[in-house]
Short mmCIF file of C-alpha atoms in Angstrom, two decimals:
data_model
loop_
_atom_site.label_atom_id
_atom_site.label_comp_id
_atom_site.label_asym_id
_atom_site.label_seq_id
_atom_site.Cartn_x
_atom_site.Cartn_y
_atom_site.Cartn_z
CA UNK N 16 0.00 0.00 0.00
CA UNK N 17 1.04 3.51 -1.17
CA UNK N 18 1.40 6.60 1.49
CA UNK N 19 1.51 10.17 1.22
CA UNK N 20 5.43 9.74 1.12
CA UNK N 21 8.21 7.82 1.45
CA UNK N 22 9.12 9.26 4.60
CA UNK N 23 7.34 10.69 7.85
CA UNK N 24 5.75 13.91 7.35
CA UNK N 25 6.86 15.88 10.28
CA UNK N 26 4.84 18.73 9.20
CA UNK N 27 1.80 16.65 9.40
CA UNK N 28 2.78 14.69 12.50
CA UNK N 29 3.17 17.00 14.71
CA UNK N 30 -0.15 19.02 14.72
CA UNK N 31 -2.16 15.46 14.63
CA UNK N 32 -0.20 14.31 17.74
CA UNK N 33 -1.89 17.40 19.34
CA UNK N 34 -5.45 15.01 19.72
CA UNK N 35 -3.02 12.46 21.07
CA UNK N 36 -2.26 14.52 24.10
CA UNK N 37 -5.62 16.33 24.24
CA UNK N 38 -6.81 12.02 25.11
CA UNK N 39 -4.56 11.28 27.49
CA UNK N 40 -4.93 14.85 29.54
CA UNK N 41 -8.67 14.15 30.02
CA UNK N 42 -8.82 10.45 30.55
CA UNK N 43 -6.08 10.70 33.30
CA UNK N 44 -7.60 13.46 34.88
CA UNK N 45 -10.73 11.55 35.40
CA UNK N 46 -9.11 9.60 38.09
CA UNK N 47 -8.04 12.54 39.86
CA UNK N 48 -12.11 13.71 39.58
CA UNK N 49 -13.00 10.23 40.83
CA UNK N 50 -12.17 10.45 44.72
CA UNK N 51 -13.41 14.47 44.65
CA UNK N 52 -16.89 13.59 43.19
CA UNK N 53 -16.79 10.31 45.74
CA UNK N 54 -16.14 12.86 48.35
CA UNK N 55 -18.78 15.54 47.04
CA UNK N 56 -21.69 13.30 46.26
CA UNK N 57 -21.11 10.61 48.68
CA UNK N 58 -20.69 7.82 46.33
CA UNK N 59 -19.95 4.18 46.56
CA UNK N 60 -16.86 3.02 45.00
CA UNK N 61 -19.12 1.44 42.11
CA UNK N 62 -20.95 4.43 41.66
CA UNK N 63 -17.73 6.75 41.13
CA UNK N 64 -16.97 4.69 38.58
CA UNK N 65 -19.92 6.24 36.61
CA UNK N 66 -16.98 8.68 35.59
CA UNK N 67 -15.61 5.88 33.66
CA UNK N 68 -18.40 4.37 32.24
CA UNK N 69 -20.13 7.66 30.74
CA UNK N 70 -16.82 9.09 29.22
CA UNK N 71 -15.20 5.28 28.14
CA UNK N 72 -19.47 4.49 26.30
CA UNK N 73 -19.29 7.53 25.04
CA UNK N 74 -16.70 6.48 22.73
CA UNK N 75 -19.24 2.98 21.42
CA UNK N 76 -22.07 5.66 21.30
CA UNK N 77 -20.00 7.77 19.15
CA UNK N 78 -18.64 4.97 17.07
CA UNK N 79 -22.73 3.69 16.45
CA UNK N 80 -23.80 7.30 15.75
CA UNK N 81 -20.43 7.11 12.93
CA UNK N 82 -21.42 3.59 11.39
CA UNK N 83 -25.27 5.00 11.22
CA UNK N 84 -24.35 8.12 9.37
CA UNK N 85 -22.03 6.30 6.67
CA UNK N 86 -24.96 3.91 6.32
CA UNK N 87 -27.13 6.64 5.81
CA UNK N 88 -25.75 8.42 3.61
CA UNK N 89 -24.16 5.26 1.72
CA UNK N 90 -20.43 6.27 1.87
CA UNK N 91 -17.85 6.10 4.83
CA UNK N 92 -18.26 9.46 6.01
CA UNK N 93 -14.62 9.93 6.89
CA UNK N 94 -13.99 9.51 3.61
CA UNK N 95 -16.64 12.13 2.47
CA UNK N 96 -15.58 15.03 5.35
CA UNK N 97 -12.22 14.50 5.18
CA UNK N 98 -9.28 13.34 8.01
CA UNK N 99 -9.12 16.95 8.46
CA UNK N 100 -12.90 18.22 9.10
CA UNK N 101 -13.11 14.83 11.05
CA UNK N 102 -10.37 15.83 13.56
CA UNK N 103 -11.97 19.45 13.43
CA UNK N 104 -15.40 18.42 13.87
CA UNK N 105 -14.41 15.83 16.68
CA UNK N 106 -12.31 19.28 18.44
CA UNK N 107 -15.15 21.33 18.24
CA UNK N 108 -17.69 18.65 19.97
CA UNK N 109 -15.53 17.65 23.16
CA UNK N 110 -15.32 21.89 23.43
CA UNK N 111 -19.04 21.84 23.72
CA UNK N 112 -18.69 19.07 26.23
CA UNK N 113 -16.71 21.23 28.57
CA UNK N 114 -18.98 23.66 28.87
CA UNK N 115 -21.78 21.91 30.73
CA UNK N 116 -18.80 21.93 33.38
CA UNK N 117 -19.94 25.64 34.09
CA UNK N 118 -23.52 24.80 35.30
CA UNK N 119 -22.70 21.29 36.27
CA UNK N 120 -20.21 22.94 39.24
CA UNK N 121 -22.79 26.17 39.94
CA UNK N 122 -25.50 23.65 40.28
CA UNK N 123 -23.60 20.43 42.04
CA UNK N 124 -25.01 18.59 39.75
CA UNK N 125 -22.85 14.88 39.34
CA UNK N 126 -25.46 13.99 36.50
CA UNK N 127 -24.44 17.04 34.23
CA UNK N 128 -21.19 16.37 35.10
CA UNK N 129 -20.47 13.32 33.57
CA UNK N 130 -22.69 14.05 31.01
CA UNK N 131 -20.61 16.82 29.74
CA UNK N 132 -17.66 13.89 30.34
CA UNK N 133 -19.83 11.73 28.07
CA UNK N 134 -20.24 14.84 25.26
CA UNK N 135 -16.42 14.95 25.61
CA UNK N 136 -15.95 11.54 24.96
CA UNK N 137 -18.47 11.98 21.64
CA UNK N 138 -16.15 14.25 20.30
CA UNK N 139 -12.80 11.95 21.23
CA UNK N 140 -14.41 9.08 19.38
CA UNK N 141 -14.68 10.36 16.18
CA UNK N 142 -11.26 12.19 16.37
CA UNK N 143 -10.08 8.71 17.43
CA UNK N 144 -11.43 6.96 14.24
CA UNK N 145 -9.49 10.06 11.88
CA UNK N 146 -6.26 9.89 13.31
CA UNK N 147 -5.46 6.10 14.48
CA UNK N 148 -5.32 5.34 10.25
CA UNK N 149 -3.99 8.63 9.55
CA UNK N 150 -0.91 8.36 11.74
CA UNK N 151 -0.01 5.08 10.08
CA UNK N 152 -0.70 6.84 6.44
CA UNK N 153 1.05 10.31 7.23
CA UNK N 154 4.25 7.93 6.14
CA UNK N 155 5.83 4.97 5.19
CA UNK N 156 3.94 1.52 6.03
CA UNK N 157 7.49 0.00 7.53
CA UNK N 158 7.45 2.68 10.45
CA UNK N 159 3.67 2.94 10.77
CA UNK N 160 2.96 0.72 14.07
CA UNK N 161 6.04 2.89 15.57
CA UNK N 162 4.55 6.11 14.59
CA UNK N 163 1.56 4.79 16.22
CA UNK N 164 3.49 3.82 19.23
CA UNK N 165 4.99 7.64 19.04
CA UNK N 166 1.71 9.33 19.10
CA UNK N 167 0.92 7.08 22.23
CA UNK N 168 3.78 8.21 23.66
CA UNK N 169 2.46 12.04 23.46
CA UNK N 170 -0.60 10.64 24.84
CA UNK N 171 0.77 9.90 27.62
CA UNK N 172 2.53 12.79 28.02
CA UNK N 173 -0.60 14.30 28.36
CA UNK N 174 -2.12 11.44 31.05
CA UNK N 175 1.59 12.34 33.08
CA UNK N 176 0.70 16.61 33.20
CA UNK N 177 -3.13 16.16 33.09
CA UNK N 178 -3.52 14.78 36.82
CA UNK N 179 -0.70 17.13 38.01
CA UNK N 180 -2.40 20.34 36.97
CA UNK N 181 -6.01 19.18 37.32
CA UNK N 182 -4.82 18.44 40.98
CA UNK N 183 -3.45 21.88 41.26
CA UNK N 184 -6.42 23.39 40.11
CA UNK N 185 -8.61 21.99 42.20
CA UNK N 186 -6.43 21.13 45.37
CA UNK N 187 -3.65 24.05 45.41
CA UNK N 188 -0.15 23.50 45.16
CA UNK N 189 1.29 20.37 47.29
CA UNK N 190 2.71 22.62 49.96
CA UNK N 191 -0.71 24.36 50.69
CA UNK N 192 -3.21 21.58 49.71
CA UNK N 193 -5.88 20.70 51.83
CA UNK N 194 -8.79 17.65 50.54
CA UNK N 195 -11.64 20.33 51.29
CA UNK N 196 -12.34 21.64 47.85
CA UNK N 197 -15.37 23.23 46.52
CA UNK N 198 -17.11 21.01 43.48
CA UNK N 199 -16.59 24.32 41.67
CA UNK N 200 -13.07 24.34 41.22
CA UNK N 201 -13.96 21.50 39.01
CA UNK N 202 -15.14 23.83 36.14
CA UNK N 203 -12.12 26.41 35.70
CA UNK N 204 -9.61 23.72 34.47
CA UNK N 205 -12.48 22.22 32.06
CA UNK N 206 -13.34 25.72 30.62
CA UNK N 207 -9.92 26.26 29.82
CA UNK N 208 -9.53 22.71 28.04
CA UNK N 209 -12.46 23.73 26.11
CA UNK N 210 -10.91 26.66 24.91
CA UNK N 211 -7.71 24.59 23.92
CA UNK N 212 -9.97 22.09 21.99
CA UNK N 213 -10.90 25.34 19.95
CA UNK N 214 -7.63 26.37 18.95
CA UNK N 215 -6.04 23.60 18.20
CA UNK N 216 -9.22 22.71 15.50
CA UNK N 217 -8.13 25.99 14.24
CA UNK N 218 -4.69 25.60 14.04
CA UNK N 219 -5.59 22.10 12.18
CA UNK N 220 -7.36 24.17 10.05
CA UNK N 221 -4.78 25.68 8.76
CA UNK N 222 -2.51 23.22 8.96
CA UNK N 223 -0.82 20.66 6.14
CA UNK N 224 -2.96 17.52 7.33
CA UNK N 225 -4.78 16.13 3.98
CA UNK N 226 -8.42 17.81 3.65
CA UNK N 227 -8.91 14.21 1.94
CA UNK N 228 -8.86 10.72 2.63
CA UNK N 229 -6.67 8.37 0.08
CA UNK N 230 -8.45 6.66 -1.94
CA UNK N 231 -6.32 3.28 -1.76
CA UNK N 232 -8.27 1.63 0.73
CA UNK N 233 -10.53 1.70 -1.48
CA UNK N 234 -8.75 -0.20 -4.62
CA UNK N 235 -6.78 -2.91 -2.72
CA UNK N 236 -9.83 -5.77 -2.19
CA UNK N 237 -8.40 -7.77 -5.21
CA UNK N 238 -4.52 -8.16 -3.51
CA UNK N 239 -6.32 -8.68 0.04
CA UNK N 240 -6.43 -12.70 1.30
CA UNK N 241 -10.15 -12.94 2.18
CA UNK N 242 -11.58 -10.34 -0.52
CA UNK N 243 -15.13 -11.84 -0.90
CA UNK N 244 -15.59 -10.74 2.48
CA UNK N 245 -18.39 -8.09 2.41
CA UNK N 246 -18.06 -7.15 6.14
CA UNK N 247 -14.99 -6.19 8.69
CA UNK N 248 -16.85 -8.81 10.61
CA UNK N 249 -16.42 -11.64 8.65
CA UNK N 250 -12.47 -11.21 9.64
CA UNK N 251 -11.73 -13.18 12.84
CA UNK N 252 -8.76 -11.46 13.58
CA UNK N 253 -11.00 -8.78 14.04
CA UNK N 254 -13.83 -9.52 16.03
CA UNK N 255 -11.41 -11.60 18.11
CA UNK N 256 -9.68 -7.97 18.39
CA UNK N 257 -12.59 -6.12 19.26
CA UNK N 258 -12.42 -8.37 22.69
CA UNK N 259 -8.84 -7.69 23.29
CA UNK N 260 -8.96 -3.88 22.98
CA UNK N 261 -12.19 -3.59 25.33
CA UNK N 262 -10.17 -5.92 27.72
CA UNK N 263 -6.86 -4.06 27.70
CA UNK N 264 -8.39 -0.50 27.80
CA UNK N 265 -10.31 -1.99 30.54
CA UNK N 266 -7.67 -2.81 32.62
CA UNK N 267 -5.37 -0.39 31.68
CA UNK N 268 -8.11 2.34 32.81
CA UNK N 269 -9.84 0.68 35.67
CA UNK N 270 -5.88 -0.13 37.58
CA UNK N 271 -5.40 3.57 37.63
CA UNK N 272 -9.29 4.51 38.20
CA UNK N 273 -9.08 2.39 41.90
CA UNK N 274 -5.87 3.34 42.70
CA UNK N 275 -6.46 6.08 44.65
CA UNK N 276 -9.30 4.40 46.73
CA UNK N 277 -6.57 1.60 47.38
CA UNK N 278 -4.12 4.13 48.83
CA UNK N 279 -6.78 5.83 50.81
CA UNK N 280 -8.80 3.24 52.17
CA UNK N 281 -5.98 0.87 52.47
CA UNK N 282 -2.51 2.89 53.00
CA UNK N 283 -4.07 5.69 54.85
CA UNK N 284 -2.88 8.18 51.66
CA UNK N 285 -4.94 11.50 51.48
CA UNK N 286 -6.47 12.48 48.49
CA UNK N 287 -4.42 15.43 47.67
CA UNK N 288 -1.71 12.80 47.95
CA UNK N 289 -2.50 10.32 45.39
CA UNK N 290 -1.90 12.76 42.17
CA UNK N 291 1.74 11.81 42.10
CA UNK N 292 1.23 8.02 41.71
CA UNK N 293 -1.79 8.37 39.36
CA UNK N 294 1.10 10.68 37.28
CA UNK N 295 3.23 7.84 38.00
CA UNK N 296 1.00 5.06 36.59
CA UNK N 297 0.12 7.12 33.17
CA UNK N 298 3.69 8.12 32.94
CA UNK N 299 4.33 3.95 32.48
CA UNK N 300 2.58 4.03 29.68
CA UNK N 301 4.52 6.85 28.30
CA UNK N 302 7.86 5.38 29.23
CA UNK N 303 7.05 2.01 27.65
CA UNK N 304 5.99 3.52 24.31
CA UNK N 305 8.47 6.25 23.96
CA UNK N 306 10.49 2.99 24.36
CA UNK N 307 8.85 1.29 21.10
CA UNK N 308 8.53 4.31 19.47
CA UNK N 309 12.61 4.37 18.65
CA UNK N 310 11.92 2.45 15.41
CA UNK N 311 9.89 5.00 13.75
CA UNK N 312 13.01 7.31 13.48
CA UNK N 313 15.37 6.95 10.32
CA UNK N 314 18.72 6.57 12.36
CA UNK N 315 21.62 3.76 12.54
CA UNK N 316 20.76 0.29 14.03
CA UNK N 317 23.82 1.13 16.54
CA UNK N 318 22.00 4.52 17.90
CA UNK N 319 18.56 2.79 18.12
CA UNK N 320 20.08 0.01 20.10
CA UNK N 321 20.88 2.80 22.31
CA UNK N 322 17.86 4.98 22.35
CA UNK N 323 16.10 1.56 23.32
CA UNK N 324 17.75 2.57 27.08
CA UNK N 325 17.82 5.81 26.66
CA UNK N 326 14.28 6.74 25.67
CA UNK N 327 12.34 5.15 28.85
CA UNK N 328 14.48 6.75 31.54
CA UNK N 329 14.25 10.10 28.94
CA UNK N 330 10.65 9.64 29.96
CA UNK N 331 10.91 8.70 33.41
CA UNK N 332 12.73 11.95 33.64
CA UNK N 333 9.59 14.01 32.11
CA UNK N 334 7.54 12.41 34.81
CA UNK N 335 10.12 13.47 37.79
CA UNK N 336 10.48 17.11 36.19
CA UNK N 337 6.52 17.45 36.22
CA UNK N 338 6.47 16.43 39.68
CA UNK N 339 9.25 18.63 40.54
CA UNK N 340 7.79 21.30 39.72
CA UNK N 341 4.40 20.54 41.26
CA UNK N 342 6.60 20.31 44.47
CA UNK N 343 6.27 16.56 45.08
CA UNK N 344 8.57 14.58 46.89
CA UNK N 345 10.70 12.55 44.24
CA UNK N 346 12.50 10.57 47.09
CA UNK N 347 9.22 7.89 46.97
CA UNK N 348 9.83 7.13 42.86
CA UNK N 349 13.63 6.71 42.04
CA UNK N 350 13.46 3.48 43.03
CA UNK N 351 11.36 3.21 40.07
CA UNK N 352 13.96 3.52 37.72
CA UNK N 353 15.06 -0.58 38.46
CA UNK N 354 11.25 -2.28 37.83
CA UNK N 355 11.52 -0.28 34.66
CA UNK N 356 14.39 -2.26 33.47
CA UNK N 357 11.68 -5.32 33.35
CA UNK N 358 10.27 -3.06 30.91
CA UNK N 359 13.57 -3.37 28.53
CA UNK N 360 13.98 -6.93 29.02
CA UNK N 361 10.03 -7.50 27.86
CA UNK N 362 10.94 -5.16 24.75
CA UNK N 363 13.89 -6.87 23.67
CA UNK N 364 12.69 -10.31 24.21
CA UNK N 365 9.66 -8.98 21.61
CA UNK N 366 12.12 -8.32 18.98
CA UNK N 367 9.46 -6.29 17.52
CA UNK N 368 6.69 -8.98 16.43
CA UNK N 369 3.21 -7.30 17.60
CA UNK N 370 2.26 -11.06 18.50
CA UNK N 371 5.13 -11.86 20.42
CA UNK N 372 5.00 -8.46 22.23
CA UNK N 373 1.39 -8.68 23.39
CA UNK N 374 1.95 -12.14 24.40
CA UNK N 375 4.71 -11.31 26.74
CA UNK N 376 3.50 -8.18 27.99
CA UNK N 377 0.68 -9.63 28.73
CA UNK N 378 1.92 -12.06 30.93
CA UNK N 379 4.34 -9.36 32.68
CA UNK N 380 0.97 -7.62 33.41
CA UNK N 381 -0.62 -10.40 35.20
CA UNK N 382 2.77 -11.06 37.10
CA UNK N 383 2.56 -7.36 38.10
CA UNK N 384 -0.66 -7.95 39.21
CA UNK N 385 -0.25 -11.03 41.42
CA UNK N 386 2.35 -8.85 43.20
CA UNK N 387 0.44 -5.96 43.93
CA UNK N 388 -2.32 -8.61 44.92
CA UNK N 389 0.36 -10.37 47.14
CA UNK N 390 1.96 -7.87 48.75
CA UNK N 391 1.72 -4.89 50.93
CA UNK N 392 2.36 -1.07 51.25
CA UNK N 393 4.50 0.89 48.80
CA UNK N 394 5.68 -2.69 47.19
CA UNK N 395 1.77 -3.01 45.74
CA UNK N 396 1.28 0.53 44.96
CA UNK N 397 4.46 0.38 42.38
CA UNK N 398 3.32 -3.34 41.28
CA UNK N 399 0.22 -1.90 40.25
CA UNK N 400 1.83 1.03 38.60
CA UNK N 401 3.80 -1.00 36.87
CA UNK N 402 0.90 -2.38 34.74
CA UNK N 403 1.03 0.84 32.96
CA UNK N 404 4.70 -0.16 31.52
CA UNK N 405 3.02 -3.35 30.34
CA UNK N 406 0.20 -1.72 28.87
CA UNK N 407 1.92 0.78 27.05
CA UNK N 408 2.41 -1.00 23.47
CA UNK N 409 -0.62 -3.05 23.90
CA UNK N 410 -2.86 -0.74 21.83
CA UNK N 411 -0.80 -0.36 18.07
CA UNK N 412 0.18 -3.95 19.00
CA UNK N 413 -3.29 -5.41 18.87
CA UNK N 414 -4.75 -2.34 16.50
CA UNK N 415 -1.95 -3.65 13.90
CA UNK N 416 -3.12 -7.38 14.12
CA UNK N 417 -6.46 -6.73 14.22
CA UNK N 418 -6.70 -4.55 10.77
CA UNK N 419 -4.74 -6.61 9.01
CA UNK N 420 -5.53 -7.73 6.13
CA UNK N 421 -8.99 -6.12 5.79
CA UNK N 422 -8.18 -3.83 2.76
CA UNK N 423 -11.13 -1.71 2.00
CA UNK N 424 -12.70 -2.35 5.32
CA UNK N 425 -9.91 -0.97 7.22
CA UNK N 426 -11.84 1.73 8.46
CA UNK N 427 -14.83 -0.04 9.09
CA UNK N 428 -12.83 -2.14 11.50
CA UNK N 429 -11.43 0.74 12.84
CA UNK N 430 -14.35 2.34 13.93
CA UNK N 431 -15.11 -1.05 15.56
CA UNK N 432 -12.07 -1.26 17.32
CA UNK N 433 -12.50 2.78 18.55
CA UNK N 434 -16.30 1.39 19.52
CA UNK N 435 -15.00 -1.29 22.20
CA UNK N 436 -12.80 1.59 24.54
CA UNK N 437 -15.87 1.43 26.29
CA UNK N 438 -14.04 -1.33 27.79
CA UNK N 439 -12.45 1.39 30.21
CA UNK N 440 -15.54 2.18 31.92
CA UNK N 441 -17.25 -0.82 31.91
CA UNK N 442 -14.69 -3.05 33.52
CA UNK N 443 -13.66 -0.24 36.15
CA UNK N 444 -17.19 -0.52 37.20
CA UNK N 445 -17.09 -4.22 37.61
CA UNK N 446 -13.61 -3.76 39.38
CA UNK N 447 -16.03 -1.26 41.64
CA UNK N 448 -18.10 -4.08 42.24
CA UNK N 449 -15.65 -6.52 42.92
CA UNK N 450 -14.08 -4.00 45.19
CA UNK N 451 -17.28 -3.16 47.29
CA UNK N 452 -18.39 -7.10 47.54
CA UNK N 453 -14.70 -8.16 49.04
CA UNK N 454 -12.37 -5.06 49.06
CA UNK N 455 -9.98 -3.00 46.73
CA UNK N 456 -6.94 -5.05 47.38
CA UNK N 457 -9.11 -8.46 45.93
CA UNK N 458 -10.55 -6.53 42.82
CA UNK N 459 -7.36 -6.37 40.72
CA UNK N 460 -7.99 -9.95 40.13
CA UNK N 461 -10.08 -8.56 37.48
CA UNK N 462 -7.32 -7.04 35.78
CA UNK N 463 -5.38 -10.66 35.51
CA UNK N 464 -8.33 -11.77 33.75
CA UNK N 465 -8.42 -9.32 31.33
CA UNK N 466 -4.45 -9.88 30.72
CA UNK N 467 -5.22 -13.94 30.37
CA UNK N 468 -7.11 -12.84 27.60
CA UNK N 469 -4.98 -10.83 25.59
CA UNK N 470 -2.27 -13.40 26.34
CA UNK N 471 -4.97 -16.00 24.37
CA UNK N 472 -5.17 -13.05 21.60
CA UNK N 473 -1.73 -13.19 21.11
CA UNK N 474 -1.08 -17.02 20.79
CA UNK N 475 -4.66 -16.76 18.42
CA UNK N 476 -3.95 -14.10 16.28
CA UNK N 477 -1.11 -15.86 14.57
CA UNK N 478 -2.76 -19.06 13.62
CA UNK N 479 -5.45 -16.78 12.29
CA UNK N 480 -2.73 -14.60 9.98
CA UNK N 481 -0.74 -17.20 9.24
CA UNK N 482 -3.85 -18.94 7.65
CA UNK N 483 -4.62 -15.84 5.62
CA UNK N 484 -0.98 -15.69 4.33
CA UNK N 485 0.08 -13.39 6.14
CA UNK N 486 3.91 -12.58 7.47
CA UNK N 487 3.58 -11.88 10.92
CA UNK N 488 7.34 -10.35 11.46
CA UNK N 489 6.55 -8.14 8.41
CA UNK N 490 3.77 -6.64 10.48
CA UNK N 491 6.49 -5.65 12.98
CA UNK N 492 7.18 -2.97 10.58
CA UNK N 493 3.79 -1.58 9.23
CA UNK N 494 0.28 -1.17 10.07
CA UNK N 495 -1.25 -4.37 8.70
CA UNK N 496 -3.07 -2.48 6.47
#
């Protein structure tokens, strides 16, 4: 398959990233709004995860609302509006979203709050359908599960700063923080992201992204294995994908969205305490893909070798800055800097192969689990943070296998794929459950089941490519598509 060059567009990348970061700010920041609405509204620990659920739906509802509209009008409507009114379009409805903040806070109202969290998350899925595909396309196919990897990395450099400055705006600096907070110092920080959702859909405006979508997609069903197939469905890998992303969003969301009820009810941690580790746990994610990420740049095999090391601690040293300059004690994390050598190992032992990485990520995930589950104190808290490091190249690695192969219903099964992040809500509410039933310490047993699943993905996936013909270690260096 043909892309728009035969090397990254810079120029291109860079503004799209911008929706990358925009995803992760909001979606970590939700954890941080979790204890303060628990606190607020009195809620149960299954009822605060109605954060989760009507932001992570939100993203299924917008993904239905997509599929009905091309139906309707009998053409994929990204490919009739455009990558770049898509991304606009998507900007412009998470803005309105923010604004119900205003009257949500005046009127302490926790049903028009996550409601304008669910309008956000309207507005995220759509932008999520446009740019998934078009960071793989903005390119050339052997770099474009990398560049994918890159733009998670941004991402979550947005879920490391989002909790950190939502915190301050709501607690106060760490010095001065206190856990009595009005609900209405909810709404400043959410106004303000509404006003950044605007300018950025103006700056894309004028930006170089393509106003069109390539063709290509749809001229490849004749050089596709499988191209009688009149549906995305009718392609296991996909359908079998659908599961795995709605499992690992689900428990990459829901071990950060009970954290801080953990550390409360369990450690004794105030509120205005937890921001740090929630930083902590998104910044995993960032360290691991900055890590995988290296590939997508053209330098020597000897300097990538060495940016392999070099990149996660580069990252780990983002996450300390932030927290520096938030005033948090760094004494608690340096110790962080050994588990993330498990990280490296995991990576190496990969070699690239999006099958072999999900498989054994997916097992260090459960083993980080078991720990957390097994142990005590500090030593849990950082075995559940840890899960973020193994989650961190789980999306392009399952997004990759799951689209391959489909040809001109590539973006049918990627709206699909963006459809089942409801995953993130949904099982943080049955970790909720499981939590109030036995307690929060027991509940992360949820999260090994989701893992035990994508570890089944993995060892699936291939039989299912390699049946279609497909070269598994040639998807190490492209999209699938």
């Amino acid at each position: 398959m043909s892309n728009y060059s035969k090397q990254t567009n810079w120029g291109q990348f860079i503004p799209l990233v911008t929706v990358f970061f925009f995803w992760g700010f909001i979606a970590a920041s939700n954890d941080i709004l979790i204890p303060v609405f628990q606190k607020a509204f009195d809620l149960s620990q299954t009822e605060s995860m109605l954060v989760q659920i009507c932001f992570y739906v939100a993203y299924t509802v917008g993904s239905l609302i997509y599929m009905a509209i091309s139906k309707g009008i009998k053409q994929d409507l990204v490919n009739k509006i455009g990558y770049k009114n898509g991304l606009i379009a998507g900007l412009l409805i998470s803005a309105a979203g923010t604004l119900l903040f205003y009257p949500a806070a005046n009127m302490a109202s926790f049903p028009l709050m996550i409601s304008g969290l669910f309008i956000v998350g309207l507005g995220f899925s759509l932008q999520q359908i446009v740019a998934n595909p078009l960071a793989i396309e903005i390119g050339p196919s052997e770099t474009g599960s990398q560049r994918l990897t890159l733009a998670g990395g941004i991402n979550n450099l947005g879920t490391t700063i989002g909790p950190l400055i939502v915190s301050f705006a709501i607690f106060g600096s760490a010095a001065v923080a206190n856990d009595d907070v009005s609900i209405e110092s909810v709404k400043v920080p959410y106004l303000i992201l509404g006003v950044a959702f605007v300018l950025v859909a103006i700056m894309l405006k004028f930006s170089s992204l393509p106003a069109i979508t390539p063709t290509v997609l749809e001229d490849t069903e004749d050089i596709i294995p499988g191209e009688h197939r009149k549906s995305a469905f009718q392609y296991p890998q996909l359908v079998l994908g659908m599961i795995a992303i709605f499992v690992y969003v689900g428990v990459e969301v829901s071990t950060a969205s009970n954290l801080p009820a953990y550390m409360e009810k369990s450690l004794g941690f105030s509120t205005k305490d937890v921001a740090p580790y929630i930083s902590l746990y998104w910044a995993s994610l960032m360290i691991g893909r900055w890590t995988g990420a290296v590939e997508a740049f053209d330098v020597s095999a000897g300097f990538k070798k060495i940016l392999r090391f070099l990149a996660p601690y580069l990252a780990f040293g983002v996450f300390l800055l932030v927290n520096a300059i938030a005033k948090h004690d760094l004494s608690h994390f340096y110790v962080y800097g050994l588990i993330i050598i498990a990280m490296i190992i995991c990576d190496i032992m990969s070699k690239g192969n999006p099958a072999r990485m999900l498989l054994i990520f997916s097992v260090a995930g459960i083993a980080a689990l078991l720990i957390g589950m097994a142990t005590e104190g500090m030593v849990s808290v950082y075995a559940f943070t840890s899960v973020g490091l193994f989650c961190s190249t789980l999306w392009p690695c399952i997004f990759a296998l799951a689209i391959n192969g489909l040809g001109k219903h590539t973006n049918q099964g990627s709206g699909y794929l963006i459809m089942m992040i409801m995953g993130g809500g949904i099982v943080s509410f049955i970790q909720g459950y499981v939590a109030d039933l036995t307690n929060i310490h027991f509940s992360y047993i949820v999260g090994v089941i989701c893992f035990a699943y994508l570890a089944f993905y993995a060892i699936r996936v291939s039989g299912i490519l390699k049946s279609q013909g497909i070269d598994l270690d040639k998807i190490t260096k492209g999209s699938g598509h």
